Amino acid sequence: MGGCRLGLRKRWALGLFADMYREKVAEHRLDTLFWECTLRCNLHCRHCGSDCRVDPALPDMPLADFLRVLDEEVTPHVDPRTVLIILTGGEVLLREDLEQIGRELLRRGYPWGMVSNGFALTEKRLESLLEAGLRSLTVSLDGFEAEHTAMRGHPLSFRRAEAAIRAATAHPELAFDVVTCVTAPMVGRLEEFGQWLADRGVQEWRLFSIFPMGRAKGEESLVLSGREFHTMLDYIRRTRRQGGPIRPSYACEGFLGGYEAEVRDHFYQCAAGVSVASIRVDGTISGCTSVRADYSQGNIYRDSFWQVWQERFEPFRDRTWMRKGACADCRMFRYCQGGGMHLRDEAGELLYCHYEKLKDK
C-alpha cells in the first residue's frame, strides 16, 4: 500500500516536470475555456460542487453575451482550433438553444464539448448535437443502480445515464469518457463496475473522490477513508498496467505521491488560471469551474476578458502564498504547489490534501 514514498527516479522525473510546469505558467496560453452556461439542473446530487438548484436565482447567460467575448476578446488573440470550449452547468442539456450554441462555436472554428449527467441525453438529442459540432462528451455515472441513485436522488437517473452512455459509445468519432465519484460502497466493486462499463463500450473512465465544497461540504460520510483511497488508487494502477478494454485514471484532483504518473497520463498539475479559464453564469472570470471559493479575477460585464487573462490570475500563477499552514514545511510543495485551487477556501486555507490522505491508512 505504498504511495507516500518517492524513489530517486520518480523524484528526478517530478523535478523535471516541475520545471516544465513553470514554463507553462510563464507562457500562460489559453487552452481550455469553460462556459458555465446555466445553473439549472434536473437532479439534486448529494455531492454537487456547485450546489445547483432546479430553480436557480441566476438566469442562464445569454448566448449573445458569450459570443461577444469570443468575437471581440478571444478570437483576435488565439487560433480557435487550439482552444477547447467546454459547456458546463448545472445541466447543459436544459438549454433549449444548445444546438444553436454548438453551431455558432463551430462556425467560429472552436472545438466544443460538454459535461452532462446524461438524464436528458437521448439518441435523437445526441445526433442533433453531433451535427452541431459536438466533439467531446463526459457523462457522470457514480456506480451501479443503487449507488448511483443514492447519489443522484432520482429513480430514473441510472437508467437514463446508462442509455446516454450506450448512445455515446456508438459514435467512435466522439471523444467520450465516463466520470465516477467513488464512494465507500463502490470501492470494493470497482473491478466489477469497470468491466460493466467496458461491456457497454466505454474505453476511458475517470474517477475522483469527494472534496468538501458546495453541497458535498455537508456529506462527510461520502469521503473515503485512507485505506479506501489507497484501494481505489491501487485498482487504477493495476488496471492500467494490465491493459485491457477500459483505461481508468484518477482525475486532476491533487498530488498523489508515489502514485504519480501511474494512475493518470501525467504528473499532477493544477492548470486553473494557467491554461484554463472559465466564464461563470453571472459573468465572473475565474479558473476552472471546480474552483468554488471566491477567486474571481474580473467579470465580462465590466472587464475585458483578454486583459484579465493576460494581467491578472496571479493567485493562480504564483502559488507561493499557499506555503502556509499544513503546506509551510511540506517537502512535496515543490511538486504540488499547494494543491488544486478548488481545495482552498476563501481565506486561502487548505480544505483537503490528497497526499496527507495517503498517510491515513
Coordinates of C-alpha atoms in Angstrom, one line a residue:
M1 CA 0.0 0.0 0.0
G2 CA 2.8 2.4 -1.0
G3 CA 2.0 5.9 -2.1
C4 CA 3.9 8.3 0.2
R5 CA 7.4 7.3 -0.6
L6 CA 9.1 8.6 -3.7
G7 CA 12.1 6.8 -5.2
L8 CA 15.0 8.6 -6.7
R9 CA 13.9 8.1 -10.3
K10 CA 10.4 9.5 -9.5
R11 CA 11.8 12.4 -7.6
W12 CA 14.0 13.2 -10.6
A13 CA 11.0 12.9 -13.0
L14 CA 8.9 15.1 -10.7
G15 CA 11.6 17.7 -10.6
L16 CA 11.8 17.8 -14.3
F17 CA 8.1 18.1 -14.7
A18 CA 8.0 20.9 -12.1
D19 CA 10.5 22.8 -14.3
M20 CA 8.2 22.2 -17.3
Y21 CA 5.2 23.4 -15.3
R22 CA 7.0 26.7 -14.5
E23 CA 7.5 27.2 -18.2
K24 CA 3.8 26.6 -18.8
V25 CA 2.9 29.1 -16.1
A26 CA 5.2 31.7 -17.8
E27 CA 3.7 31.0 -21.2
H28 CA 0.1 31.4 -19.8
R29 CA -1.5 30.1 -23.0
L30 CA -5.2 29.7 -23.0
D31 CA -6.0 26.0 -24.0
T32 CA -9.4 25.4 -22.4
L33 CA -12.3 27.8 -21.7
F34 CA -15.2 26.6 -19.6
W35 CA -18.6 28.3 -20.0
E36 CA -21.0 27.8 -17.1
C37 CA -23.9 28.4 -19.3
T38 CA -26.7 27.5 -16.8
L39 CA -27.2 26.7 -13.1
R40 CA -30.4 24.9 -13.8
C41 CA -30.4 21.2 -13.1
N42 CA -32.8 18.3 -13.4
L43 CA -31.2 16.4 -10.4
H44 CA -30.3 17.1 -6.8
C45 CA -27.0 15.3 -6.3
R46 CA -25.6 14.9 -2.8
H47 CA -22.0 15.7 -3.9
C48 CA -22.7 18.6 -6.2
G49 CA -19.7 21.0 -6.0
S50 CA -21.7 24.0 -7.3
D51 CA -24.8 23.4 -5.2
C52 CA -27.0 23.9 -8.3
R53 CA -30.8 24.0 -7.9
V54 CA -33.8 23.2 -10.1
D55 CA -34.9 26.9 -10.0
P56 CA -31.7 28.9 -9.5
A57 CA -31.7 32.6 -8.7
L58 CA -29.3 33.3 -11.5
P59 CA -30.7 33.1 -15.0
D60 CA -28.8 31.4 -17.9
M61 CA -26.2 33.6 -19.6
P62 CA -27.5 34.8 -23.0
L63 CA -25.6 33.2 -25.9
A64 CA -25.0 36.7 -27.4
D65 CA -23.0 37.7 -24.3
F66 CA -20.7 34.8 -24.5
L67 CA -20.2 35.2 -28.3
R68 CA -19.3 38.8 -27.8
V69 CA -16.5 37.8 -25.5
L70 CA -15.3 35.3 -28.1
D71 CA -15.5 37.6 -31.1
E72 CA -14.1 40.7 -29.5
E73 CA -11.7 39.5 -26.8
V74 CA -10.6 35.9 -27.5
T75 CA -10.6 35.1 -31.2
P76 CA -8.3 38.0 -32.1
H77 CA -5.6 36.6 -29.9
V78 CA -5.8 32.8 -30.4
D79 CA -6.1 30.2 -33.0
P80 CA -9.7 29.0 -32.3
R81 CA -8.7 25.4 -33.3
T82 CA -6.4 25.2 -30.3
V83 CA -8.9 26.3 -27.6
L84 CA -11.4 23.8 -26.4
I85 CA -14.7 25.3 -25.1
I86 CA -16.5 23.1 -22.6
L87 CA -20.1 23.8 -21.7
T88 CA -20.9 23.1 -18.0
G89 CA -23.7 23.8 -15.6
G90 CA -25.9 22.9 -13.9
E91 CA -27.1 20.6 -16.6
V92 CA -26.3 22.0 -20.0
L93 CA -29.0 19.9 -21.7
L94 CA -31.6 22.1 -20.1
R95 CA -30.7 24.8 -22.5
E96 CA -33.0 24.6 -25.5
D97 CA -30.6 26.6 -27.6
L98 CA -27.7 24.1 -27.1
E99 CA -27.6 23.2 -30.8
Q100 CA -27.5 26.9 -31.8
I101 CA -24.6 27.4 -29.3
G102 CA -22.8 24.5 -30.9
R103 CA -23.3 25.8 -34.5
E104 CA -22.1 29.2 -33.5
L105 CA -18.9 27.8 -31.9
L106 CA -18.4 25.5 -34.9
R107 CA -18.8 28.4 -37.3
R108 CA -16.0 30.3 -35.4
G109 CA -13.7 27.3 -35.6
Y110 CA -13.8 26.3 -31.9
P111 CA -14.0 22.6 -30.9
W112 CA -16.5 22.2 -28.1
G113 CA -17.6 19.6 -25.7
M114 CA -19.9 19.3 -22.7
V115 CA -20.3 17.6 -19.3
S116 CA -23.7 16.1 -18.6
N117 CA -25.5 13.8 -16.1
G118 CA -27.0 12.1 -19.1
F119 CA -30.6 12.3 -17.8
A120 CA -31.9 14.1 -20.9
L121 CA -29.4 12.8 -23.5
T122 CA -31.5 10.7 -25.9
E123 CA -30.1 9.2 -29.1
K124 CA -32.0 11.8 -31.1
R125 CA -30.6 14.7 -29.0
L126 CA -27.1 13.4 -29.3
E127 CA -27.4 13.1 -33.1
S128 CA -28.5 16.8 -33.3
L129 CA -25.6 17.9 -31.1
L130 CA -23.1 15.9 -33.2
E131 CA -24.5 17.7 -36.2
A132 CA -23.9 21.0 -34.4
G133 CA -20.2 20.1 -33.9
L134 CA -20.0 18.3 -30.6
R135 CA -16.5 16.9 -30.3
S136 CA -16.2 15.7 -26.7
L137 CA -18.6 14.5 -24.0
T138 CA -18.4 13.4 -20.4
V139 CA -21.3 11.6 -18.7
S140 CA -21.4 11.1 -14.9
L141 CA -22.2 7.7 -13.5
D142 CA -21.4 7.0 -9.9
G143 CA -21.8 3.2 -9.7
F144 CA -24.4 0.6 -10.2
E145 CA -28.1 1.5 -9.9
A146 CA -28.4 1.5 -6.1
E147 CA -25.2 3.5 -5.6
H148 CA -25.9 6.0 -8.4
T149 CA -29.5 6.6 -7.4
A150 CA -28.4 7.2 -3.8
M151 CA -26.1 9.9 -5.0
R152 CA -28.3 11.5 -7.6
G153 CA -31.7 11.3 -5.9
H154 CA -33.8 10.3 -8.8
P155 CA -35.1 6.8 -9.5
L156 CA -34.6 7.1 -13.3
S157 CA -31.1 8.7 -13.1
F158 CA -29.2 5.4 -13.5
R159 CA -31.2 4.1 -16.5
R160 CA -31.1 7.4 -18.3
A161 CA -27.3 7.7 -17.8
E162 CA -26.8 4.2 -19.0
A163 CA -28.8 4.9 -22.1
A164 CA -26.8 8.1 -22.7
I165 CA -23.5 6.0 -22.4
R166 CA -24.8 3.4 -24.9
A167 CA -25.7 6.2 -27.3
A168 CA -22.3 7.9 -27.0
T169 CA -20.2 4.8 -27.4
A170 CA -22.0 4.2 -30.8
H171 CA -20.1 7.2 -32.1
P172 CA -16.3 6.3 -32.1
E173 CA -15.5 9.8 -33.6
L174 CA -16.7 11.4 -30.3
A175 CA -14.1 11.9 -27.6
F176 CA -16.1 10.3 -24.7
D177 CA -15.5 9.3 -21.1
V178 CA -17.4 8.4 -18.0
V179 CA -16.6 10.2 -14.8
T180 CA -17.4 8.5 -11.4
C181 CA -17.4 9.9 -7.9
V182 CA -16.1 7.0 -5.9
T183 CA -17.7 6.5 -2.5
A184 CA -17.2 3.8 0.1
P185 CA -19.9 1.4 -1.3
M186 CA -18.2 1.3 -4.7
V187 CA -14.6 0.9 -3.6
G188 CA -14.8 -2.9 -3.4
R189 CA -16.7 -3.1 -6.7
L190 CA -14.5 -1.0 -9.0
E191 CA -13.2 -4.0 -10.9
E192 CA -16.8 -5.3 -11.5
F193 CA -18.0 -1.8 -12.4
G194 CA -15.1 -1.2 -14.8
Q195 CA -16.0 -4.4 -16.6
W196 CA -19.6 -3.4 -16.7
L197 CA -18.6 -0.1 -18.4
A198 CA -16.3 -1.9 -20.8
D199 CA -19.1 -4.2 -21.8
R200 CA -21.0 -1.1 -22.9
G201 CA -18.2 0.2 -25.0
V202 CA -16.6 2.7 -22.6
Q203 CA -12.8 3.0 -23.0
E204 CA -11.9 6.0 -20.9
W205 CA -13.0 6.1 -17.3
R206 CA -12.2 9.0 -14.9
L207 CA -12.5 8.5 -11.2
F208 CA -12.5 11.1 -8.4
S209 CA -13.3 11.3 -4.7
I210 CA -15.3 13.8 -2.7
F211 CA -13.8 17.1 -1.5
P212 CA -15.8 19.3 0.9
M213 CA -17.2 22.1 -1.2
G214 CA -20.6 23.1 -2.3
R215 CA -23.4 20.6 -1.3
A216 CA -20.7 18.0 -0.6
K217 CA -19.5 20.0 2.3
G218 CA -22.2 18.6 4.5
E219 CA -21.7 15.0 3.4
E220 CA -18.8 13.8 5.4
S221 CA -20.0 10.2 5.1
L222 CA -19.1 10.3 1.4
V223 CA -15.4 11.0 2.0
L224 CA -13.2 7.9 1.5
S225 CA -11.0 6.7 4.4
G226 CA -7.3 6.5 3.8
R227 CA -7.5 2.7 3.2
E228 CA -10.4 3.1 0.8
F229 CA -8.4 5.8 -1.0
H230 CA -5.4 3.5 -1.4
T231 CA -7.7 0.7 -2.6
M232 CA -9.1 2.9 -5.4
L233 CA -5.7 4.1 -6.5
D234 CA -4.2 0.6 -6.4
Y235 CA -7.1 -0.6 -8.6
I236 CA -6.4 2.2 -11.1
R237 CA -2.7 1.5 -11.2
R238 CA -3.1 -2.3 -11.5
T239 CA -5.7 -2.0 -14.3
R240 CA -3.6 0.5 -16.3
R241 CA -0.6 -1.8 -16.0
Q242 CA -2.5 -4.8 -17.2
G243 CA -4.1 -3.1 -20.1
G244 CA -7.5 -4.1 -21.4
P245 CA -10.7 -2.6 -22.9
I246 CA -11.0 0.2 -20.3
R247 CA -8.5 2.6 -19.1
P248 CA -9.2 4.2 -15.7
S249 CA -7.5 7.3 -14.5
Y250 CA -7.7 9.5 -11.4
A251 CA -8.9 13.0 -12.1
C252 CA -6.7 16.1 -11.8
E253 CA -7.6 16.5 -8.1
G254 CA -4.4 16.5 -6.2
F255 CA -0.8 15.4 -5.8
L256 CA -0.6 11.6 -5.2
G257 CA 3.0 11.0 -4.1
G258 CA 4.3 7.6 -5.3
Y259 CA 1.2 7.0 -7.4
E260 CA 2.1 10.0 -9.6
A261 CA 2.3 9.1 -13.4
E262 CA 0.9 5.7 -12.5
V263 CA -2.8 6.4 -12.1
R264 CA -3.1 9.1 -14.8
D265 CA -1.3 10.0 -18.0
H266 CA 0.8 12.8 -16.5
F267 CA 2.2 14.2 -13.3
Y268 CA -0.1 16.3 -11.1
Q269 CA -0.6 19.9 -12.1
C270 CA -3.4 22.4 -11.5
A271 CA -4.0 24.2 -14.8
A272 CA -6.7 26.5 -13.4
G273 CA -5.7 30.0 -14.3
V274 CA -2.6 28.8 -16.0
S275 CA -4.0 27.4 -19.2
V276 CA -7.7 27.0 -18.2
A277 CA -10.2 29.8 -17.6
S278 CA -13.9 29.9 -17.0
I279 CA -16.8 32.3 -17.5
R280 CA -19.5 31.7 -14.9
V281 CA -23.2 32.2 -15.4
D282 CA -23.0 35.7 -13.9
G283 CA -20.1 36.7 -16.0
T284 CA -17.4 36.1 -13.4
I285 CA -14.0 35.3 -14.9
S286 CA -12.0 32.6 -13.0
G287 CA -10.0 29.4 -13.3
C288 CA -11.8 26.0 -13.9
T289 CA -15.4 25.7 -12.7
S290 CA -14.4 23.4 -9.8
V291 CA -13.0 26.5 -8.0
R292 CA -16.0 27.5 -6.0
A293 CA -14.4 29.8 -3.5
D294 CA -14.2 33.5 -4.5
Y295 CA -11.0 33.6 -6.6
S296 CA -12.7 35.7 -9.3
Q297 CA -10.4 37.8 -11.4
G298 CA -13.0 40.0 -13.1
N299 CA -16.3 40.0 -14.8
I300 CA -17.1 40.1 -18.6
Y301 CA -19.8 42.7 -18.0
R302 CA -17.3 45.3 -16.7
D303 CA -13.8 44.0 -17.7
S304 CA -12.0 42.9 -20.8
F305 CA -11.7 39.1 -20.7
W306 CA -8.4 39.1 -22.5
Q307 CA -6.9 41.8 -20.4
V308 CA -7.9 39.9 -17.3
W309 CA -6.4 36.7 -18.7
Q310 CA -3.1 38.5 -19.5
E311 CA -2.7 40.8 -16.5
R312 CA -4.5 39.1 -13.6
F313 CA -4.7 35.5 -12.3
E314 CA -1.6 36.0 -10.1
P315 CA -3.1 33.9 -7.3
F316 CA -3.3 31.0 -9.8
R317 CA 0.1 31.5 -11.4
D318 CA 2.2 32.3 -8.4
R319 CA 1.2 30.0 -5.6
T320 CA 3.9 30.8 -3.1
W321 CA 1.1 32.3 -1.0
M322 CA -0.1 28.8 -0.4
R323 CA 3.0 27.9 1.6
K324 CA 1.4 28.2 5.0
G325 CA -0.4 26.0 7.5
A326 CA 0.0 22.4 6.5
C327 CA 1.9 23.3 3.4
A328 CA 4.5 25.5 5.2
D329 CA 7.2 22.9 5.7
C330 CA 5.9 20.2 3.4
R331 CA 8.7 18.6 1.3
M332 CA 6.2 17.9 -1.5
F333 CA 5.4 21.6 -2.1
R334 CA 7.8 21.8 -5.0
Y335 CA 5.8 19.2 -6.8
C336 CA 2.2 20.0 -5.9
Q337 CA 2.5 23.8 -5.4
G338 CA -0.1 23.7 -2.6
G339 CA -2.7 21.5 -4.4
G340 CA -5.6 22.5 -6.5
M341 CA -7.2 25.9 -6.3
H342 CA -10.5 24.2 -5.8
L343 CA -9.2 22.8 -2.5
R344 CA -8.8 26.2 -0.9
D345 CA -11.4 28.2 0.9
E346 CA -12.0 32.0 0.7
A347 CA -9.2 32.6 3.2
G348 CA -6.8 30.5 1.3
E349 CA -6.7 27.7 3.9
L350 CA -6.3 24.2 2.6
L351 CA -9.5 22.1 2.9
Y352 CA -8.2 18.7 1.8
C353 CA -4.8 17.2 1.0
H354 CA -4.6 14.1 -1.1
Y355 CA -1.0 13.4 -0.1
E356 CA -2.0 13.6 3.6
K357 CA -4.9 11.2 2.9
L358 CA -2.3 8.7 1.6
K359 CA -0.7 8.7 5.1
D360 CA -4.0 7.8 6.7
K361 CA -4.3 4.0 6.4

